[in-house]
Short mmCIF file of C-alpha atoms in Angstrom, two decimals:
data_model
loop_
_atom_site.label_atom_id
_atom_site.label_comp_id
_atom_site.label_asym_id
_atom_site.label_seq_id
_atom_site.Cartn_x
_atom_site.Cartn_y
_atom_site.Cartn_z
CA MET O 1 5.71 -15.99 34.79
CA ALA O 2 8.72 -16.06 37.08
CA PRO O 3 7.96 -15.58 40.78
CA ARG O 4 8.13 -12.00 41.96
CA CYS O 5 11.04 -11.49 44.32
CA TRP O 6 10.46 -7.83 45.16
CA ARG O 7 7.65 -5.81 46.59
CA TRP O 8 5.20 -3.90 44.38
CA TRP O 9 4.75 -0.32 45.58
CA HIS O 10 1.33 1.08 44.85
CA TRP O 11 1.56 4.71 43.76
CA SER O 12 -0.94 5.85 46.37
CA ALA O 13 1.43 4.67 49.08
CA TRP O 14 4.35 6.75 47.79
CA PRO O 15 5.30 9.66 50.06
CA ARG O 16 4.22 12.94 48.52
CA THR O 17 6.65 14.94 50.64
CA ARG O 18 9.77 14.07 52.54
CA PRO O 19 10.55 16.46 55.43
CA PRO O 20 14.25 17.36 55.62
CA PRO O 21 16.33 16.48 58.67
CA ALA O 22 16.59 19.37 61.12
CA GLY O 23 19.07 21.98 60.00
CA SER O 24 19.73 20.37 56.64
CA THR O 25 20.14 22.22 53.35
CA PRO O 26 18.56 21.08 50.08
CA SER O 27 21.92 19.78 48.83
CA SER O 28 22.61 17.77 51.98
CA ARG O 29 19.06 16.47 51.84
CA ARG O 30 19.76 15.02 48.39
CA LEU O 31 23.00 13.46 49.62
CA LEU O 32 21.34 11.79 52.61
CA SER O 33 18.62 10.39 50.35
CA ALA O 34 21.22 9.03 47.95
CA GLN O 35 23.16 7.39 50.80
CA GLU O 36 20.02 5.54 51.88
CA GLN O 37 19.47 4.06 48.43
CA PRO O 38 21.10 5.06 45.15
CA PRO O 39 18.23 5.57 42.69
CA GLN O 40 17.83 2.76 40.19
CA ILE O 41 16.61 4.20 36.89
CA CYS O 42 15.71 2.41 33.69
CA VAL O 43 15.76 3.94 30.18
CA VAL O 44 14.01 2.13 27.31
CA GLY O 45 15.68 2.90 23.98
CA SER O 46 19.32 3.62 23.13
CA GLY O 47 18.91 6.27 20.47
CA PRO O 48 19.73 9.94 21.06
CA ALA O 49 16.77 10.45 23.43
CA GLY O 50 17.76 7.47 25.57
CA PHE O 51 21.45 8.30 25.75
CA TYR O 52 20.94 12.01 26.38
CA THR O 53 18.50 11.18 29.18
CA ALA O 54 21.00 8.77 30.74
CA GLN O 55 23.84 11.25 30.32
CA HIS O 56 21.95 14.01 32.13
CA LEU O 57 20.85 11.72 34.96
CA LEU O 58 24.40 10.50 35.58
CA LYS O 59 25.83 14.00 35.44
CA HIS O 60 23.33 15.58 37.81
CA HIS O 61 22.97 12.81 40.38
CA ALA O 62 26.28 11.49 41.65
CA GLN O 63 24.91 8.11 42.75
CA ALA O 64 22.16 7.33 40.24
CA ARG O 65 22.45 4.04 38.38
CA VAL O 66 21.00 3.83 34.87
CA ASP O 67 20.20 0.72 32.84
CA ILE O 68 19.46 1.19 29.14
CA TYR O 69 17.34 -1.48 27.41
CA GLU O 70 17.34 -1.74 23.62
CA LYS O 71 15.50 -4.12 21.28
CA GLN O 72 18.28 -4.08 18.66
CA LEU O 73 21.53 -5.92 19.29
CA VAL O 74 23.41 -2.66 18.75
CA PRO O 75 23.03 0.83 20.26
CA PHE O 76 22.54 4.39 18.95
CA GLY O 77 19.14 4.15 17.21
CA LEU O 78 18.63 6.68 14.43
CA VAL O 79 22.23 7.88 14.70
CA ARG O 80 23.17 4.50 13.24
CA PHE O 81 20.06 3.62 11.24
CA GLY O 82 18.42 6.93 10.32
CA VAL O 83 21.11 9.45 9.43
CA ALA O 84 22.18 9.52 5.79
CA PRO O 85 25.58 7.80 5.31
CA ASP O 86 27.04 10.96 3.78
CA HIS O 87 25.99 12.89 6.91
CA PRO O 88 27.93 11.09 9.66
CA GLU O 89 27.17 12.22 13.21
CA ASN O 90 29.86 12.58 15.89
CA VAL O 91 27.63 12.02 18.92
CA THR O 92 28.39 8.30 19.23
CA HIS O 93 31.66 9.16 21.03
CA THR O 94 29.68 11.00 23.71
CA PHE O 95 27.18 8.15 23.96
CA THR O 96 30.02 5.63 24.27
CA GLN O 97 31.48 7.56 27.20
CA THR O 98 28.07 7.44 28.88
CA ALA O 99 27.72 3.71 28.29
CA ARG O 100 31.19 3.04 29.74
CA SER O 101 30.32 4.75 33.03
CA ASP O 102 30.46 2.36 35.96
CA ARG O 103 26.97 3.58 36.86
CA CYS O 104 25.48 2.82 33.45
CA ALA O 105 24.80 -0.46 31.66
CA PHE O 106 23.52 -1.24 28.16
CA HIS O 107 21.30 -4.27 27.61
CA GLY O 108 20.64 -4.93 23.92
CA ASN O 109 18.48 -7.65 22.38
CA VAL O 110 15.71 -7.00 24.94
CA VAL O 111 12.26 -6.17 23.57
CA VAL O 112 10.31 -4.27 26.21
CA GLY O 113 6.65 -5.17 25.94
CA ARG O 114 7.52 -8.72 24.88
CA ASP O 115 10.56 -10.01 26.80
CA VAL O 116 9.78 -7.89 29.83
CA THR O 117 6.77 -5.68 30.56
CA VAL O 118 6.71 -2.06 31.63
CA PRO O 119 5.01 -2.96 34.96
CA GLU O 120 7.86 -5.40 35.66
CA LEU O 121 10.36 -2.63 34.98
CA ARG O 122 8.45 -0.26 37.26
CA GLU O 123 8.57 -2.80 40.07
CA ALA O 124 12.33 -3.20 39.68
CA TYR O 125 13.30 0.49 39.36
CA HIS O 126 12.61 3.74 41.13
CA ALA O 127 11.78 5.35 37.78
CA VAL O 128 11.38 4.25 34.16
CA VAL O 129 11.93 6.53 31.14
CA LEU O 130 10.48 5.49 27.78
CA SER O 131 12.72 6.84 25.00
CA TYR O 132 12.08 4.30 22.26
CA GLY O 133 11.40 6.81 19.48
CA ALA O 134 9.20 6.48 16.42
CA GLU O 135 9.58 2.98 15.01
CA ASP O 136 6.90 3.12 12.33
CA HIS O 137 5.88 5.28 9.36
CA ARG O 138 2.65 7.07 8.59
CA ALA O 139 0.73 5.25 5.89
CA LEU O 140 -0.62 7.17 2.90
CA GLY O 141 -3.99 5.47 3.18
CA ILE O 142 -4.64 5.52 -0.59
CA PRO O 143 -5.45 2.82 -3.17
CA GLY O 144 -2.40 1.10 -4.66
CA GLU O 145 -0.16 1.76 -1.68
CA GLU O 146 0.53 -1.98 -1.42
CA LEU O 147 1.88 -2.28 -5.01
CA PRO O 148 5.46 -3.46 -5.56
CA GLY O 149 7.65 -0.41 -6.05
CA VAL O 150 5.99 1.57 -3.23
CA PHE O 151 8.08 1.90 -0.06
CA SER O 152 8.12 4.02 3.03
CA ALA O 153 11.11 6.35 3.17
CA ARG O 154 11.74 4.93 6.65
CA ALA O 155 12.20 1.42 5.23
CA PHE O 156 14.35 2.74 2.36
CA VAL O 157 16.60 4.64 4.78
CA GLY O 158 16.78 1.55 7.00
CA TRP O 159 17.78 -0.51 3.95
CA TYR O 160 20.79 1.58 2.96
CA ASN O 161 21.77 2.15 6.61
CA GLY O 162 21.78 -1.52 7.57
CA LEU O 163 18.71 -1.82 9.79
CA PRO O 164 18.33 -5.60 10.12
CA GLU O 165 14.55 -5.60 9.55
CA ASN O 166 15.04 -3.81 6.20
CA ARG O 167 18.12 -5.63 4.93
CA GLU O 168 16.16 -7.64 2.33
CA LEU O 169 14.18 -4.72 0.92
CA ALA O 170 16.06 -4.81 -2.43
CA PRO O 171 14.17 -2.01 -4.24
CA ASP O 172 13.94 -2.21 -8.03
CA LEU O 173 15.72 0.90 -9.34
CA SER O 174 15.44 0.01 -13.01
CA CYS O 175 12.92 2.79 -13.68
CA ASP O 176 13.65 6.26 -15.04
CA THR O 177 11.57 8.33 -12.61
CA ALA O 178 11.12 8.18 -8.83
CA MET O 179 8.48 10.04 -6.83
CA ILE O 180 9.13 11.07 -3.21
CA LEU O 181 6.07 12.20 -1.26
CA GLY O 182 6.94 14.74 1.42
CA HIS O 183 8.93 17.95 1.79
CA GLY O 184 11.03 17.19 4.86
CA ASN O 185 14.74 16.51 5.39
CA VAL O 186 14.24 12.75 5.06
CA ALA O 187 12.71 13.27 1.62
CA LEU O 188 15.76 15.25 0.52
CA ASP O 189 18.11 12.70 2.09
CA VAL O 190 16.48 9.91 0.07
CA ALA O 191 16.55 11.96 -3.14
CA ARG O 192 20.21 12.76 -2.60
CA ILE O 193 21.15 9.11 -2.06
CA LEU O 194 19.24 8.10 -5.22
CA LEU O 195 21.08 10.70 -7.31
CA THR O 196 24.57 10.79 -5.75
CA PRO O 197 27.24 9.15 -7.92
CA PRO O 198 28.01 5.76 -6.32
CA GLU O 199 31.73 6.49 -6.22
CA GLN O 200 30.99 9.28 -3.73
CA LEU O 201 29.13 6.87 -1.47
CA GLU O 202 31.85 4.21 -1.54
CA LYS O 203 33.79 5.87 1.29
CA THR O 204 30.79 6.13 3.62
CA ASP O 205 29.29 3.47 5.88
CA ILE O 206 26.46 2.71 3.45
CA THR O 207 26.01 -1.04 3.25
CA GLU O 208 27.75 -2.86 0.42
CA ALA O 209 24.50 -4.63 -0.51
CA SER O 210 22.62 -1.36 -1.04
CA LEU O 211 25.59 0.23 -2.78
CA GLY O 212 25.58 -2.64 -5.27
CA ILE O 213 21.94 -1.93 -6.16
CA LEU O 214 22.53 1.83 -6.37
CA ARG O 215 25.40 1.22 -8.79
CA GLN O 216 22.91 -0.45 -11.14
CA SER O 217 20.25 2.24 -10.71
CA ARG O 218 18.66 3.72 -13.82
CA VAL O 219 16.83 6.46 -11.96
CA LYS O 220 17.46 9.75 -13.76
CA THR O 221 14.70 11.99 -12.44
CA VAL O 222 13.43 12.41 -8.89
CA TRP O 223 10.33 14.48 -8.11
CA ILE O 224 9.85 15.61 -4.51
CA VAL O 225 6.15 16.32 -3.99
CA GLY O 226 4.39 18.24 -1.21
CA ARG O 227 0.75 19.09 -0.54
CA ARG O 228 1.54 22.67 0.48
CA GLY O 229 3.64 25.48 -0.96
CA PRO O 230 7.22 26.83 -0.82
CA LEU O 231 6.61 28.66 2.47
CA GLN O 232 5.59 25.44 4.22
CA VAL O 233 8.44 23.09 3.25
CA ALA O 234 9.91 21.33 6.30
CA PHE O 235 13.44 20.73 5.02
CA THR O 236 16.29 23.00 6.08
CA ILE O 237 18.66 25.15 4.06
CA LYS O 238 21.59 22.77 4.57
CA GLU O 239 19.79 19.89 2.88
CA LEU O 240 18.46 22.12 0.09
CA ARG O 241 21.91 23.58 -0.60
CA GLU O 242 23.35 20.09 -0.95
CA MET O 243 20.66 19.19 -3.48
CA VAL O 244 21.29 22.37 -5.51
CA GLN O 245 25.04 21.63 -5.59
CA LEU O 246 24.79 17.85 -6.06
CA PRO O 247 27.31 16.76 -8.73
CA GLY O 248 25.86 15.42 -11.95
CA THR O 249 22.38 16.81 -11.32
CA ARG O 250 20.32 19.87 -12.19
CA PRO O 251 17.36 21.32 -10.30
CA MET O 252 13.94 21.73 -11.90
CA LEU O 253 11.89 24.41 -10.14
CA ASP O 254 9.00 26.26 -11.79
CA PRO O 255 9.37 30.06 -11.33
CA ALA O 256 5.56 30.33 -11.31
CA ASP O 257 5.50 28.51 -7.96
CA PHE O 258 7.38 31.41 -6.37
CA LEU O 259 5.47 34.44 -7.65
CA GLY O 260 5.02 37.11 -5.01
CA LEU O 261 7.39 35.55 -2.49
CA GLN O 262 10.11 38.17 -2.98
CA ASP O 263 7.86 40.83 -1.49
CA ARG O 264 7.20 38.72 1.61
CA LEU O 265 10.82 38.02 2.52
CA LYS O 266 11.19 40.94 4.93
CA GLU O 267 8.43 39.65 7.22
CA MET O 268 9.85 36.13 7.52
CA PRO O 269 11.90 34.78 10.44
CA ARG O 270 15.56 34.50 9.49
CA PRO O 271 15.76 30.69 8.93
CA ARG O 272 12.66 30.72 6.69
CA LYS O 273 13.90 33.84 4.89
CA ARG O 274 17.27 32.29 4.03
CA LEU O 275 15.63 29.07 2.86
CA THR O 276 13.13 30.94 0.68
CA GLU O 277 15.88 33.12 -0.80
CA LEU O 278 17.76 30.00 -1.89
CA LEU O 279 14.59 28.55 -3.42
CA LEU O 280 13.97 31.82 -5.27
CA ARG O 281 17.53 32.03 -6.59
CA THR O 282 17.46 28.44 -7.76
CA ALA O 283 14.09 28.85 -9.49
CA THR O 284 14.36 32.30 -11.02
CA GLU O 285 17.97 33.47 -11.39
CA LYS O 286 20.12 32.59 -14.34
CA PRO O 287 23.11 30.62 -13.03
CA GLU O 288 26.64 31.88 -13.60
CA ARG O 289 28.52 30.48 -16.59
CA GLU O 290 30.36 27.74 -14.71
CA GLU O 291 27.23 26.59 -12.90
CA ALA O 292 25.18 26.75 -16.10
CA ALA O 293 27.74 24.55 -17.85
CA ARG O 294 27.65 22.07 -14.99
CA ARG O 295 23.88 21.83 -15.14
CA ALA O 296 23.89 21.48 -18.93
CA GLU O 297 26.13 18.44 -18.65
CA ALA O 298 24.11 16.84 -15.84
CA SER O 299 22.61 13.46 -16.66
CA ARG O 300 20.23 13.44 -13.69
CA ALA O 301 17.64 15.89 -12.41
CA TRP O 302 15.46 16.56 -9.39
CA GLY O 303 12.50 18.84 -8.92
CA LEU O 304 10.06 20.15 -6.33
CA ARG O 305 6.32 19.93 -6.96
CA PHE O 306 4.01 21.95 -4.75
CA LEU O 307 0.28 21.89 -3.96
CA ARG O 308 -0.08 18.21 -4.80
CA SER O 309 -1.46 15.49 -2.53
CA PRO O 310 -1.28 11.74 -3.32
CA GLN O 311 -4.67 10.31 -4.21
CA GLN O 312 -3.90 6.94 -5.82
CA VAL O 313 -0.90 4.84 -6.84
CA LEU O 314 -1.47 3.76 -10.43
CA PRO O 315 -0.63 0.15 -11.41
CA SER O 316 1.12 -1.10 -14.51
CA PRO O 317 -1.14 -2.74 -17.16
CA ASP O 318 -0.51 -6.18 -15.66
CA GLY O 319 -1.14 -4.85 -12.15
CA GLN O 320 2.21 -6.15 -10.94
CA ARG O 321 3.92 -2.91 -9.97
CA VAL O 322 3.61 0.86 -9.73
CA ALA O 323 3.45 2.79 -13.01
CA GLY O 324 2.48 6.25 -11.80
CA ILE O 325 0.69 8.30 -9.21
CA ARG O 326 -2.48 10.37 -9.27
CA LEU O 327 -2.09 13.63 -7.40
CA ALA O 328 -4.91 15.84 -6.17
CA VAL O 329 -4.26 19.49 -6.90
CA THR O 330 -4.59 21.55 -3.72
CA ARG O 331 -4.82 25.20 -2.71
CA LEU O 332 -3.84 26.84 0.54
CA GLU O 333 -6.09 28.30 3.19
CA GLY O 334 -4.58 30.37 5.95
CA VAL O 335 -1.22 32.10 5.80
CA GLY O 336 2.43 31.38 6.47
CA GLU O 337 3.80 28.16 7.86
CA THR O 338 0.46 27.17 9.42
CA ALA O 339 -1.52 27.30 6.14
CA TRP O 340 -3.26 24.05 5.28
CA ALA O 341 -3.97 22.32 1.96
CA VAL O 342 -7.49 21.93 0.57
CA PRO O 343 -8.31 19.84 -2.56
CA THR O 344 -9.49 21.83 -5.57
CA GLY O 345 -11.13 18.87 -7.28
CA ASP O 346 -8.54 18.70 -10.05
CA THR O 347 -6.08 15.82 -10.42
CA GLU O 348 -2.82 15.16 -12.22
CA ASP O 349 -1.29 11.83 -13.23
CA LEU O 350 2.50 11.50 -13.26
CA PRO O 351 4.38 8.40 -14.51
CA CYS O 352 6.98 6.84 -12.23
CA GLY O 353 8.37 3.42 -11.38
CA LEU O 354 9.22 4.04 -7.75
CA VAL O 355 7.24 5.76 -5.00
CA LEU O 356 8.79 6.59 -1.62
CA SER O 357 6.45 7.88 1.07
CA SER O 358 8.11 10.37 3.42
CA VAL O 359 5.06 11.82 5.17
CA GLY O 360 6.28 11.19 8.70
CA TYR O 361 7.39 8.69 11.32
CA LYS O 362 5.16 7.60 14.18
CA SER O 363 5.57 5.86 17.50
CA ARG O 364 3.88 2.63 18.50
CA PRO O 365 2.30 1.75 21.84
CA ILE O 366 4.82 -0.30 23.79
CA ASP O 367 2.74 -1.93 26.52
CA PRO O 368 -0.98 -2.06 27.40
CA SER O 369 -0.19 -0.48 30.77
CA VAL O 370 1.20 2.69 29.16
CA PRO O 371 -1.21 5.42 27.99
CA PHE O 372 -0.92 6.16 24.27
CA ASP O 373 -2.52 8.70 21.95
CA PRO O 374 -2.90 6.91 18.58
CA LYS O 375 -3.91 10.09 16.78
CA LEU O 376 -0.86 12.10 17.82
CA GLY O 377 1.36 9.03 18.08
CA VAL O 378 2.77 10.02 21.47
CA ILE O 379 2.57 9.02 25.12
CA PRO O 380 0.40 11.62 26.91
CA ASN O 381 2.69 13.50 29.25
CA THR O 382 3.29 16.70 31.14
CA GLU O 383 6.89 17.87 30.82
CA GLY O 384 7.94 14.25 30.33
CA ARG O 385 5.88 12.85 33.21
CA VAL O 386 3.50 10.22 31.83
CA VAL O 387 -0.06 11.22 32.66
CA ASP O 388 -1.56 9.30 35.62
CA VAL O 389 1.42 6.93 35.94
CA PRO O 390 3.75 8.22 38.70
CA GLY O 391 7.37 7.15 38.28
CA LEU O 392 6.99 6.71 34.50
CA TYR O 393 8.53 9.26 32.12
CA CYS O 394 9.17 9.71 28.41
CA SER O 395 11.62 11.64 26.25
CA GLY O 396 12.32 12.21 22.56
CA TRP O 397 9.94 11.53 19.71
CA VAL O 398 7.61 9.32 21.73
CA LYS O 399 7.18 12.33 24.04
CA ARG O 400 6.72 15.18 21.56
CA GLY O 401 6.26 13.57 18.12
CA PRO O 402 8.79 12.98 15.31
CA THR O 403 10.06 16.53 14.88
CA GLY O 404 13.37 18.30 15.23
CA VAL O 405 17.00 17.31 14.88
CA ILE O 406 19.36 15.57 17.29
CA ALA O 407 20.05 18.83 19.15
CA THR O 408 16.30 19.24 19.70
CA THR O 409 16.13 15.74 21.15
CA MET O 410 19.07 16.52 23.44
CA THR O 411 17.31 19.54 24.95
CA ASP O 412 14.04 17.64 25.26
CA SER O 413 15.71 14.69 26.99
CA PHE O 414 17.52 16.96 29.45
CA LEU O 415 14.15 18.47 30.41
CA THR O 416 12.67 15.04 31.11
CA SER O 417 15.70 14.13 33.20
CA GLN O 418 15.32 17.36 35.18
CA ALA O 419 11.67 16.55 35.88
CA LEU O 420 12.63 13.09 37.13
CA LEU O 421 15.34 14.43 39.41
CA GLN O 422 12.96 17.06 40.77
CA ASP O 423 10.46 14.32 41.61
CA LEU O 424 13.20 12.27 43.23
CA GLU O 425 14.26 15.19 45.42
CA ALA O 426 10.64 15.97 46.32
CA GLY O 427 10.09 12.41 47.51
CA LEU O 428 7.59 11.56 44.79
CA LEU O 429 9.34 8.32 43.81
CA PRO O 430 9.48 5.05 45.82
CA ALA O 431 11.57 5.49 48.94
CA GLY O 432 12.56 1.88 49.57
CA PRO O 433 15.24 -0.21 47.88
CA ARG O 434 14.76 -1.42 44.33
CA PRO O 435 16.60 -4.44 42.87
CA GLY O 436 17.17 -2.83 39.46
CA HIS O 437 18.70 -5.01 36.76
CA ALA O 438 19.28 -7.98 39.08
CA ALA O 439 15.55 -8.66 39.12
CA ILE O 440 15.13 -8.08 35.36
CA GLU O 441 18.14 -10.29 34.61
CA ALA O 442 16.48 -13.16 36.49
CA LEU O 443 13.24 -12.65 34.56
CA LEU O 444 15.00 -12.53 31.18
CA SER O 445 17.03 -15.62 31.99
CA SER O 446 13.89 -17.55 32.92
CA ARG O 447 12.42 -16.55 29.54
CA GLY O 448 15.46 -17.56 27.50
CA VAL O 449 16.49 -13.98 26.64
CA ARG O 450 20.23 -13.31 26.51
CA PRO O 451 20.99 -9.57 26.51
CA ILE O 452 23.91 -7.98 24.68
CA SER O 453 26.24 -5.86 26.80
CA PHE O 454 28.09 -2.75 25.66
CA SER O 455 31.36 -4.69 25.67
CA ASP O 456 29.65 -7.19 23.33
CA TRP O 457 28.74 -4.27 21.06
CA GLU O 458 32.35 -3.06 21.10
CA LYS O 459 33.44 -6.47 19.77
CA LEU O 460 30.89 -6.18 16.95
CA ASP O 461 32.01 -2.60 16.38
CA ALA O 462 35.63 -3.74 15.98
CA THR O 463 34.52 -6.34 13.44
CA GLU O 464 32.59 -3.76 11.42
CA VAL O 465 35.50 -1.32 11.43
CA SER O 466 37.93 -4.07 10.40
CA ARG O 467 35.72 -5.16 7.51
CA GLY O 468 35.30 -1.56 6.38
CA GLN O 469 39.04 -0.88 6.36
CA ARG O 470 39.52 -3.51 3.68
CA THR O 471 37.60 -1.34 1.20
CA GLY O 472 38.42 2.11 2.56
CA LYS O 473 35.13 2.58 4.42
CA PRO O 474 34.72 3.69 8.05
CA ARG O 475 32.87 0.41 8.69
CA GLU O 476 30.91 -2.35 6.97
CA LYS O 477 27.78 -2.80 9.06
CA LEU O 478 26.70 -6.23 10.19
CA LEU O 479 23.18 -6.83 8.90
CA ASP O 480 22.20 -10.27 10.20
CA PRO O 481 21.41 -10.61 13.92
CA GLN O 482 22.23 -14.32 13.77
CA GLU O 483 25.69 -13.55 12.43
CA MET O 484 26.18 -11.02 15.21
CA LEU O 485 25.25 -13.62 17.82
CA ARG O 486 27.61 -16.18 16.24
CA LEU O 487 30.46 -13.66 16.34
CA LEU O 488 29.77 -13.31 20.08
CA GLY O 489 29.81 -17.07 20.56
CA ARG O 490 26.09 -17.28 21.27
#
């Protein structure tokens, strides 16, 4: 361990109040405090939660300095690695402007919890915000889950989006039928990528390696399975509409699954009503002539199965790969979106050669010093303030769980930033100087860790864009961290 070159402030010694100078106003009080010592703030994670937190801090405190630490060599988190390639997001421009601020610095290739600990960060900064997201998937916990041909949707999405840890996934798509477990947007994203004609993906930033495998795919039917009913699906109307209109495919929905829903439409909130209306039309109404002709010519199909819960992945006769899945038939107890599924005792076996589990992401504990709720998969907090750890905050999925879209994360991150700034103004954070990144840089250097700066990332970005232009793509993502380091002369 490198020698400590700064003082550790015990939380009990922190001032709980800071009386204002005589005659001062709240705004001048903040200014005087900032002149004494610009707050040094650290954000862990460079996905949407991390960047939105940094953006809000920089905007609302004119002297705050923010360092963003990221375990990947590249920034942007799920915006780069989790969004479907045919759904490009435009927020990276905003994040880039934040990273280029002279009061902000990006430090990639730094694994917090391994290369540097959270207590070391807390000693170096006035405040630390954990925004590292949900880096794992929820296991099914059923027999056969380990069979070849069974993947988490998170790994599959990482594979076609160029996440380095998933670049060698190479799923076998030689089967006829794929089964996706889960009724969320990620499940529909994965189904859409499996069924979209490859020529439509060629102009996106999907990796060339995954596109090559998708070109050879023999998957013709995709079932999207959920343990509850049509009123409890978690996907949104945008994703459903894209599936209904997907070229070369036809939907397979059983009208019996939607009996009685028409009469309940008037009592539904508007987003749920619109979604249910689209489900009803797709399942029960005869399509117009042009649409009927399109569906009749479709060579691929997708369908929704309700009230089914995975019970066992069935092996092939030689036990070498997945051959099907056993589903427990369920019924609902309760009403509306909060109804829960209960097994009936009946089962159903469906053949398939590929199983993708999309039952949720989850966060991991980052450091033994940080409280963590393994059941909920979040850091216990009150409005972003980590419970019983003054000066430590969290935002995004690790704060509230893996729910919502990027706009939800933006609002959530702004609220955490507001809480931090309120604590700073109230004198609840360390009052003395903090060394910030200078101290962490010395620690990392002593441990042989060489961070990646944002200007380094911009060089890699230029390489990706240049490679993509050769084939008409917005970029060709670099997949190998060692290649990235070589391109940077490391």
